[in-house]
PDB file of C-alpha atoms in Angstrom:
ATOM      1  CA  ARG O 206      72.725  60.179  58.091  1.00  0.00           C
ATOM      2  CA  PHE O 207      68.751  60.035  57.798  1.00  0.00           C
ATOM      3  CA  LYS O 208      66.918  57.061  58.600  1.00  0.00           C
ATOM      4  CA  SER O 209      63.817  56.021  57.138  1.00  0.00           C
ATOM      5  CA  LYS O 210      61.595  57.255  59.608  1.00  0.00           C
ATOM      6  CA  ASP O 211      62.997  60.588  59.560  1.00  0.00           C
ATOM      7  CA  TYR O 212      61.207  61.491  56.375  1.00  0.00           C
ATOM      8  CA  PRO O 213      57.620  62.237  55.706  1.00  0.00           C
ATOM      9  CA  THR O 214      54.941  59.803  54.735  1.00  0.00           C
ATOM     10  CA  PHE O 215      52.004  60.664  52.425  1.00  0.00           C
ATOM     11  CA  LYS O 216      49.809  61.186  55.458  1.00  0.00           C
ATOM     12  CA  ASP O 217      52.017  63.857  56.441  1.00  0.00           C
ATOM     13  CA  VAL O 218      51.749  65.746  53.199  1.00  0.00           C
ATOM     14  CA  TYR O 219      47.915  64.815  53.309  1.00  0.00           C
ATOM     15  CA  LEU O 220      47.420  66.692  56.383  1.00  0.00           C
ATOM     16  CA  THR O 221      49.492  69.310  55.466  1.00  0.00           C
ATOM     17  CA  ILE O 222      47.509  69.974  52.354  1.00  0.00           C
ATOM     18  CA  ARG O 223      44.296  69.879  54.831  1.00  0.00           C
ATOM     19  CA  GLY O 224      45.618  72.027  57.372  1.00  0.00           C
ATOM     20  CA  ARG O 225      46.444  74.800  54.553  1.00  0.00           C
ATOM     21  CA  LEU O 226      43.086  74.147  52.878  1.00  0.00           C
ATOM     22  CA  ASN O 227      41.371  75.193  56.291  1.00  0.00           C
ATOM     23  CA  ALA O 228      43.542  78.488  56.449  1.00  0.00           C
ATOM     24  CA  MET O 229      42.478  79.498  52.739  1.00  0.00           C
ATOM     25  CA  PRO O 230      40.073  81.620  51.477  1.00  0.00           C
ATOM     26  CA  GLU O 231      37.290  80.556  49.425  1.00  0.00           C
ATOM     27  CA  LYS O 232      37.379  80.806  45.538  1.00  0.00           C
ATOM     28  CA  THR O 233      41.031  81.523  44.996  1.00  0.00           C
ATOM     29  CA  ARG O 234      43.275  79.665  42.231  1.00  0.00           C
ATOM     30  CA  GLU O 235      45.665  78.449  45.023  1.00  0.00           C
ATOM     31  CA  ARG O 236      42.824  76.845  46.782  1.00  0.00           C
ATOM     32  CA  ASP O 237      41.418  75.165  43.454  1.00  0.00           C
ATOM     33  CA  ILE O 238      45.232  73.552  43.008  1.00  0.00           C
ATOM     34  CA  MET O 239      45.246  72.544  46.653  1.00  0.00           C
ATOM     35  CA  GLU O 240      41.554  70.970  46.554  1.00  0.00           C
ATOM     36  CA  TYR O 241      42.814  69.119  43.158  1.00  0.00           C
ATOM     37  CA  LEU O 242      46.062  67.986  44.764  1.00  0.00           C
ATOM     38  CA  GLU O 243      44.079  66.822  47.998  1.00  0.00           C
ATOM     39  CA  MET O 244      41.754  64.902  45.851  1.00  0.00           C
ATOM     40  CA  LYS O 245      44.433  63.280  44.420  1.00  0.00           C
ATOM     41  CA  ILE O 246      46.467  62.111  47.702  1.00  0.00           C
ATOM     42  CA  ARG O 247      43.236  60.951  49.534  1.00  0.00           C
ATOM     43  CA  PRO O 248      43.063  57.490  48.001  1.00  0.00           C
ATOM     44  CA  ILE O 249      47.084  56.802  48.798  1.00  0.00           C
ATOM     45  CA  VAL O 250      46.088  57.673  52.117  1.00  0.00           C
ATOM     46  CA  ARG O 251      42.860  55.811  52.536  1.00  0.00           C
ATOM     47  CA  GLU O 252      42.415  52.467  50.541  1.00  0.00           C
ATOM     48  CA  LEU O 253      45.800  52.120  49.262  1.00  0.00           C
ATOM     49  CA  ARG O 254      47.674  53.117  52.254  1.00  0.00           C
ATOM     50  CA  PHE O 255      48.883  49.792  52.388  1.00  0.00           C
ATOM     51  CA  TYR O 256      50.730  50.060  49.327  1.00  0.00           C
ATOM     52  CA  PHE O 257      51.883  53.838  49.548  1.00  0.00           C
ATOM     53  CA  ASP O 258      51.563  55.190  53.331  1.00  0.00           C
ATOM     54  CA  GLY O 259      53.826  54.518  55.568  1.00  0.00           C
ATOM     55  CA  HIS O 260      57.678  54.164  56.338  1.00  0.00           C
ATOM     56  CA  THR O 261      59.469  51.106  54.681  1.00  0.00           C
ATOM     57  CA  THR O 262      60.076  47.737  56.426  1.00  0.00           C
ATOM     58  CA  ILE O 263      62.451  46.620  53.951  1.00  0.00           C
ATOM     59  CA  GLN O 264      65.945  46.056  55.811  1.00  0.00           C
ATOM     60  CA  PRO O 265      68.113  44.688  52.910  1.00  0.00           C
ATOM     61  CA  LYS O 266      71.033  42.900  55.142  1.00  0.00           C
ATOM     62  CA  SER O 267      71.157  39.925  53.074  1.00  0.00           C
ATOM     63  CA  ASP O 268      73.682  39.276  49.878  1.00  0.00           C
ATOM     64  CA  PHE O 269      70.359  37.863  48.235  1.00  0.00           C
ATOM     65  CA  VAL O 270      67.104  40.278  48.083  1.00  0.00           C
ATOM     66  CA  VAL O 271      63.855  38.996  46.555  1.00  0.00           C
ATOM     67  CA  PHE O 272      61.076  41.062  45.923  1.00  0.00           C
ATOM     68  CA  ASN O 273      57.661  38.650  45.657  1.00  0.00           C
ATOM     69  CA  ILE O 274      55.306  40.364  43.605  1.00  0.00           C
ATOM     70  CA  ARG O 275      52.908  37.475  44.013  1.00  0.00           C
ATOM     71  CA  GLU O 276      50.315  39.366  46.048  1.00  0.00           C
ATOM     72  CA  LEU O 277      50.213  42.285  43.191  1.00  0.00           C
ATOM     73  CA  MET O 278      49.143  40.526  40.256  1.00  0.00           C
ATOM     74  CA  ASN O 279      44.791  41.135  41.354  1.00  0.00           C
ATOM     75  CA  THR O 280      45.558  44.764  41.748  1.00  0.00           C
ATOM     76  CA  ASP O 281      44.438  47.335  39.264  1.00  0.00           C
ATOM     77  CA  THR O 282      46.503  47.768  36.370  1.00  0.00           C
ATOM     78  CA  ASN O 283      47.725  51.482  37.437  1.00  0.00           C
ATOM     79  CA  ILE O 284      48.587  50.456  41.174  1.00  0.00           C
ATOM     80  CA  ARG O 285      50.491  47.412  40.107  1.00  0.00           C
ATOM     81  CA  ASN O 286      52.699  49.456  37.222  1.00  0.00           C
ATOM     82  CA  ALA O 287      53.388  52.050  39.821  1.00  0.00           C
ATOM     83  CA  LEU O 288      54.454  49.180  42.590  1.00  0.00           C
ATOM     84  CA  PHE O 289      56.485  47.488  40.114  1.00  0.00           C
ATOM     85  CA  PHE O 290      58.110  51.005  39.038  1.00  0.00           C
ATOM     86  CA  ASN O 291      58.840  51.815  42.738  1.00  0.00           C
ATOM     87  CA  ILE O 292      60.087  47.947  43.373  1.00  0.00           C
ATOM     88  CA  LEU O 293      62.362  47.941  40.172  1.00  0.00           C
ATOM     89  CA  LYS O 294      63.428  51.708  40.664  1.00  0.00           C
ATOM     90  CA  TYR O 295      64.694  50.625  44.555  1.00  0.00           C
ATOM     91  CA  ALA O 296      66.354  47.528  43.287  1.00  0.00           C
ATOM     92  CA  TRP O 297      68.359  49.709  40.528  1.00  0.00           C
ATOM     93  CA  GLY O 298      69.384  52.055  43.429  1.00  0.00           C
ATOM     94  CA  MET O 299      70.813  49.136  45.321  1.00  0.00           C
ATOM     95  CA  THR O 300      73.067  48.033  42.303  1.00  0.00           C
ATOM     96  CA  LEU O 301      74.898  51.577  42.214  1.00  0.00           C
ATOM     97  CA  ASP O 302      77.886  51.116  44.594  1.00  0.00           C
ATOM     98  CA  LYS O 303      80.752  49.934  41.712  1.00  0.00           C
ATOM     99  CA  SER O 304      82.873  48.726  44.409  1.00  0.00           C
ATOM    100  CA  VAL O 305      80.270  45.754  44.863  1.00  0.00           C
ATOM    101  CA  ASN O 306      79.655  43.315  41.464  1.00  0.00           C
ATOM    102  CA  THR O 307      75.879  42.764  41.687  1.00  0.00           C
ATOM    103  CA  VAL O 308      73.162  41.119  39.763  1.00  0.00           C
ATOM    104  CA  LEU O 309      69.610  42.613  39.103  1.00  0.00           C
ATOM    105  CA  CYS O 310      67.246  39.593  37.991  1.00  0.00           C
ATOM    106  CA  VAL O 311      63.913  40.218  36.684  1.00  0.00           C
ATOM    107  CA  ASP O 312      61.922  37.279  36.398  1.00  0.00           C
ATOM    108  CA  GLU O 313      58.217  37.319  34.360  1.00  0.00           C
ATOM    109  CA  ALA O 314      59.440  40.711  33.106  1.00  0.00           C
ATOM    110  CA  HIS O 315      56.547  40.764  30.974  1.00  0.00           C
ATOM    111  CA  VAL O 316      54.420  41.407  33.753  1.00  0.00           C
ATOM    112  CA  LEU O 317      56.323  44.464  34.525  1.00  0.00           C
ATOM    113  CA  LEU O 318      55.431  45.800  30.582  1.00  0.00           C
ATOM    114  CA  SER O 319      51.818  44.059  30.620  1.00  0.00           C
ATOM    115  CA  GLY O 320      49.002  47.022  30.031  1.00  0.00           C
ATOM    116  CA  ASN O 321      51.726  48.676  27.455  1.00  0.00           C
ATOM    117  CA  ASN O 322      53.412  49.783  30.502  1.00  0.00           C
ATOM    118  CA  GLU O 323      55.835  52.585  28.642  1.00  0.00           C
ATOM    119  CA  MET O 324      57.583  53.966  31.472  1.00  0.00           C
ATOM    120  CA  GLY O 325      58.658  50.355  32.742  1.00  0.00           C
ATOM    121  CA  ALA O 326      59.586  49.590  29.774  1.00  0.00           C
ATOM    122  CA  GLU O 327      61.478  52.777  29.158  1.00  0.00           C
ATOM    123  CA  PHE O 328      63.009  52.491  32.795  1.00  0.00           C
ATOM    124  CA  LEU O 329      64.048  48.516  32.201  1.00  0.00           C
ATOM    125  CA  ALA O 330      65.755  49.836  28.646  1.00  0.00           C
ATOM    126  CA  GLN O 331      68.005  52.173  30.820  1.00  0.00           C
ATOM    127  CA  ILE O 332      68.830  49.525  33.345  1.00  0.00           C
ATOM    128  CA  GLN O 333      69.769  47.256  30.431  1.00  0.00           C
ATOM    129  CA  ARG O 334      71.909  50.384  29.080  1.00  0.00           C
ATOM    130  CA  ARG O 335      73.679  51.464  32.227  1.00  0.00           C
ATOM    131  CA  ALA O 336      74.314  48.327  34.235  1.00  0.00           C
ATOM    132  CA  ARG O 337      77.982  47.532  33.207  1.00  0.00           C
ATOM    133  CA  LYS O 338      78.661  50.880  34.131  1.00  0.00           C
ATOM    134  CA  TYR O 339      78.108  49.972  37.711  1.00  0.00           C
ATOM    135  CA  ASN O 340      79.766  46.152  37.459  1.00  0.00           C
ATOM    136  CA  THR O 341      75.983  44.852  37.429  1.00  0.00           C
ATOM    137  CA  GLY O 342      74.720  42.230  35.347  1.00  0.00           C
ATOM    138  CA  THR O 343      71.172  41.901  34.508  1.00  0.00           C
ATOM    139  CA  ILE O 344      69.289  38.698  33.767  1.00  0.00           C
ATOM    140  CA  ILE O 345      65.804  39.348  32.238  1.00  0.00           C
ATOM    141  CA  ILE O 346      63.603  36.491  32.309  1.00  0.00           C
ATOM    142  CA  THR O 347      60.227  36.369  29.994  1.00  0.00           C
ATOM    143  CA  GLN O 348      57.772  33.951  28.534  1.00  0.00           C
ATOM    144  CA  GLN O 349      55.668  36.309  26.395  1.00  0.00           C
ATOM    145  CA  PRO O 350      58.350  38.206  23.727  1.00  0.00           C
ATOM    146  CA  SER O 351      54.596  39.775  22.984  1.00  0.00           C
ATOM    147  CA  ASP O 352      54.774  42.492  25.558  1.00  0.00           C
ATOM    148  CA  PHE O 353      58.099  43.551  24.183  1.00  0.00           C
ATOM    149  CA  SER O 354      57.489  43.915  20.465  1.00  0.00           C
ATOM    150  CA  ASP O 355      54.126  45.794  21.094  1.00  0.00           C
ATOM    151  CA  PRO O 356      54.087  48.580  18.735  1.00  0.00           C
ATOM    152  CA  ARG O 357      53.969  51.261  21.683  1.00  0.00           C
ATOM    153  CA  VAL O 358      57.090  49.720  23.643  1.00  0.00           C
ATOM    154  CA  ILE O 359      58.851  48.067  20.857  1.00  0.00           C
ATOM    155  CA  VAL O 360      61.759  50.544  20.940  1.00  0.00           C
ATOM    156  CA  HIS O 361      62.399  50.385  24.569  1.00  0.00           C
ATOM    157  CA  GLY O 362      61.987  46.091  23.373  1.00  0.00           C
ATOM    158  CA  LYS O 363      64.674  45.996  21.325  1.00  0.00           C
ATOM    159  CA  ALA O 364      67.166  48.262  23.619  1.00  0.00           C
ATOM    160  CA  ILE O 365      66.398  45.417  26.286  1.00  0.00           C
ATOM    161  CA  PHE O 366      67.307  42.687  24.260  1.00  0.00           C
ATOM    162  CA  ASP O 367      70.211  44.443  22.116  1.00  0.00           C
ATOM    163  CA  ASN O 368      71.875  45.477  24.818  1.00  0.00           C
ATOM    164  CA  ALA O 369      71.685  41.848  26.123  1.00  0.00           C
ATOM    165  CA  SER O 370      75.376  39.616  25.761  1.00  0.00           C
ATOM    166  CA  TYR O 371      73.599  36.481  25.825  1.00  0.00           C
ATOM    167  CA  TYR O 372      69.952  35.157  24.731  1.00  0.00           C
ATOM    168  CA  ILE O 373      68.819  31.692  25.769  1.00  0.00           C
ATOM    169  CA  VAL O 374      65.430  30.704  23.806  1.00  0.00           C
ATOM    170  CA  MET O 375      63.391  27.783  24.932  1.00  0.00           C
ATOM    171  CA  GLY O 376      60.578  26.539  23.522  1.00  0.00           C
ATOM    172  CA  LEU O 377      58.210  28.761  22.317  1.00  0.00           C
ATOM    173  CA  LYS O 378      54.482  28.667  20.184  1.00  0.00           C
ATOM    174  CA  LYS O 379      54.607  30.135  16.683  1.00  0.00           C
ATOM    175  CA  GLN O 380      53.334  33.491  17.813  1.00  0.00           C
ATOM    176  CA  ALA O 381      55.847  34.293  20.124  1.00  0.00           C
ATOM    177  CA  VAL O 382      58.434  33.126  17.792  1.00  0.00           C
ATOM    178  CA  GLU O 383      57.133  35.589  15.254  1.00  0.00           C
ATOM    179  CA  ASP O 384      57.371  38.235  18.104  1.00  0.00           C
ATOM    180  CA  LEU O 385      60.790  37.350  18.976  1.00  0.00           C
ATOM    181  CA  SER O 386      61.887  37.427  15.951  1.00  0.00           C
ATOM    182  CA  LYS O 387      60.727  41.450  15.771  1.00  0.00           C
ATOM    183  CA  LEU O 388      63.278  41.660  18.488  1.00  0.00           C
ATOM    184  CA  ILE O 389      66.529  39.388  17.492  1.00  0.00           C
ATOM    185  CA  ASP O 390      67.586  38.210  14.388  1.00  0.00           C
ATOM    186  CA  LEU O 391      66.273  34.764  13.838  1.00  0.00           C
ATOM    187  CA  ASN O 392      66.856  32.705  10.541  1.00  0.00           C
ATOM    188  CA  ASP O 393      64.015  30.522   9.302  1.00  0.00           C
ATOM    189  CA  ASN O 394      65.798  27.236  10.753  1.00  0.00           C
ATOM    190  CA  GLU O 395      65.725  28.290  14.214  1.00  0.00           C
ATOM    191  CA  MET O 396      62.309  29.897  14.278  1.00  0.00           C
ATOM    192  CA  ASP O 397      61.237  26.465  13.108  1.00  0.00           C
ATOM    193  CA  SER O 398      63.303  24.381  15.711  1.00  0.00           C
ATOM    194  CA  ILE O 399      62.437  26.888  18.797  1.00  0.00           C
ATOM    195  CA  LYS O 400      58.758  25.807  17.743  1.00  0.00           C
ATOM    196  CA  LYS O 401      59.460  22.201  18.100  1.00  0.00           C
ATOM    197  CA  TYR O 402      61.894  22.375  21.602  1.00  0.00           C
ATOM    198  CA  ASN O 403      61.155  20.131  24.069  1.00  0.00           C
ATOM    199  CA  GLN O 404      61.642  20.563  27.881  1.00  0.00           C
ATOM    200  CA  GLY O 405      65.374  21.874  28.455  1.00  0.00           C
ATOM    201  CA  GLU O 406      66.210  22.424  24.894  1.00  0.00           C
ATOM    202  CA  ALA O 407      67.285  25.733  23.994  1.00  0.00           C
ATOM    203  CA  LEU O 408      69.096  28.071  21.321  1.00  0.00           C
ATOM    204  CA  PHE O 409      71.872  29.795  22.956  1.00  0.00           C
ATOM    205  CA  VAL O 410      73.121  33.168  21.459  1.00  0.00           C
ATOM    206  CA  CYS O 411      76.480  34.505  22.209  1.00  0.00           C
ATOM    207  CA  GLY O 412      77.645  37.388  19.912  1.00  0.00           C
ATOM    208  CA  SER O 413      77.988  35.318  16.512  1.00  0.00           C
ATOM    209  CA  ARG O 414      77.854  32.027  17.832  1.00  0.00           C
ATOM    210  CA  ARG O 415      74.508  30.196  18.007  1.00  0.00           C
ATOM    211  CA  MET O 416      73.871  26.709  19.005  1.00  0.00           C
ATOM    212  CA  ARG O 417      71.673  24.533  20.270  1.00  0.00           C
ATOM    213  CA  ILE O 418      71.896  23.402  23.838  1.00  0.00           C
ATOM    214  CA  ASN O 419      70.077  20.773  26.414  1.00  0.00           C
ATOM    215  CA  ILE O 420      70.019  22.381  29.852  1.00  0.00           C
ATOM    216  CA  ILE O 421      69.670  19.200  32.363  1.00  0.00           C
ATOM    217  CA  ALA O 422      68.675  20.273  35.876  1.00  0.00           C
ATOM    218  CA  SER O 423      70.764  18.319  39.168  1.00  0.00           C
ATOM    219  CA  GLU O 424      68.979  16.537  41.465  1.00  0.00           C
ATOM    220  CA  GLN O 425      69.955  19.587  44.087  1.00  0.00           C
ATOM    221  CA  GLU O 426      68.331  21.706  41.722  1.00  0.00           C
ATOM    222  CA  LEU O 427      65.158  19.846  41.276  1.00  0.00           C
ATOM    223  CA  ASP O 428      64.649  19.696  44.667  1.00  0.00           C
ATOM    224  CA  SER O 429      64.986  23.343  45.095  1.00  0.00           C
ATOM    225  CA  PHE O 430      62.500  24.138  42.279  1.00  0.00           C
ATOM    226  CA  GLY O 431      59.707  21.977  44.383  1.00  0.00           C
ATOM    227  CA  SER O 432      56.660  20.276  42.954  1.00  0.00           C
ATOM    228  CA  GLY O 433      54.865  23.423  41.371  1.00  0.00           C
ATOM    229  CA  GLY O 434      58.120  24.543  39.455  1.00  0.00           C
ATOM    230  CA  GLY O 435      59.280  27.384  41.744  1.00  0.00           C
ATOM    231  CA  LEU O 436      60.073  27.994  45.130  1.00  0.00           C
TER     232      LEU O 436
END
């Protein structure tokens, strides 16, 4: 069985391309293609090498694996979307063992779709459709329904919501409620109530059952959240 260090890195690929170029005659179609490829890979092994070059350092030995993406938020949108896609695809690969019940949780999911990232939206929709076949539960959390209801990704956004067994809708502002209504069915009374919800209040939807609930955190849960609202 191969280990991660047995596989080539982008630097290996880049050096191979450079070697081919040095051995090629000038002004050929093949050389033009190789020069174009070399130009595309060059940033990956230089200024972006921290993100894309080298062997993985991830050793998922725990039953609870967290990918912290905080440091990625200030990167270029295209780079960030590529990194998010890699993370999500890796996490999805970890859930494909049917003999193990798993949960894939995507917090701040709107970040994955920022910049109208259609590839990210489509992949998340595929996960949502297929997860139950692999004994996997999904938890998708977002504060911005607008990123799911944008016309460029709404087909995938609706698929993400349509394949959910439950919804928990907490307080949202007027525009966010209108965006959410494009993804799930909400009557006028529910839309009005969601705008007025206080902390802990939510609409719980399970199939045809819909009820207003009040979520009360225990002291232990509040301690784990910390003063900043997160771990």
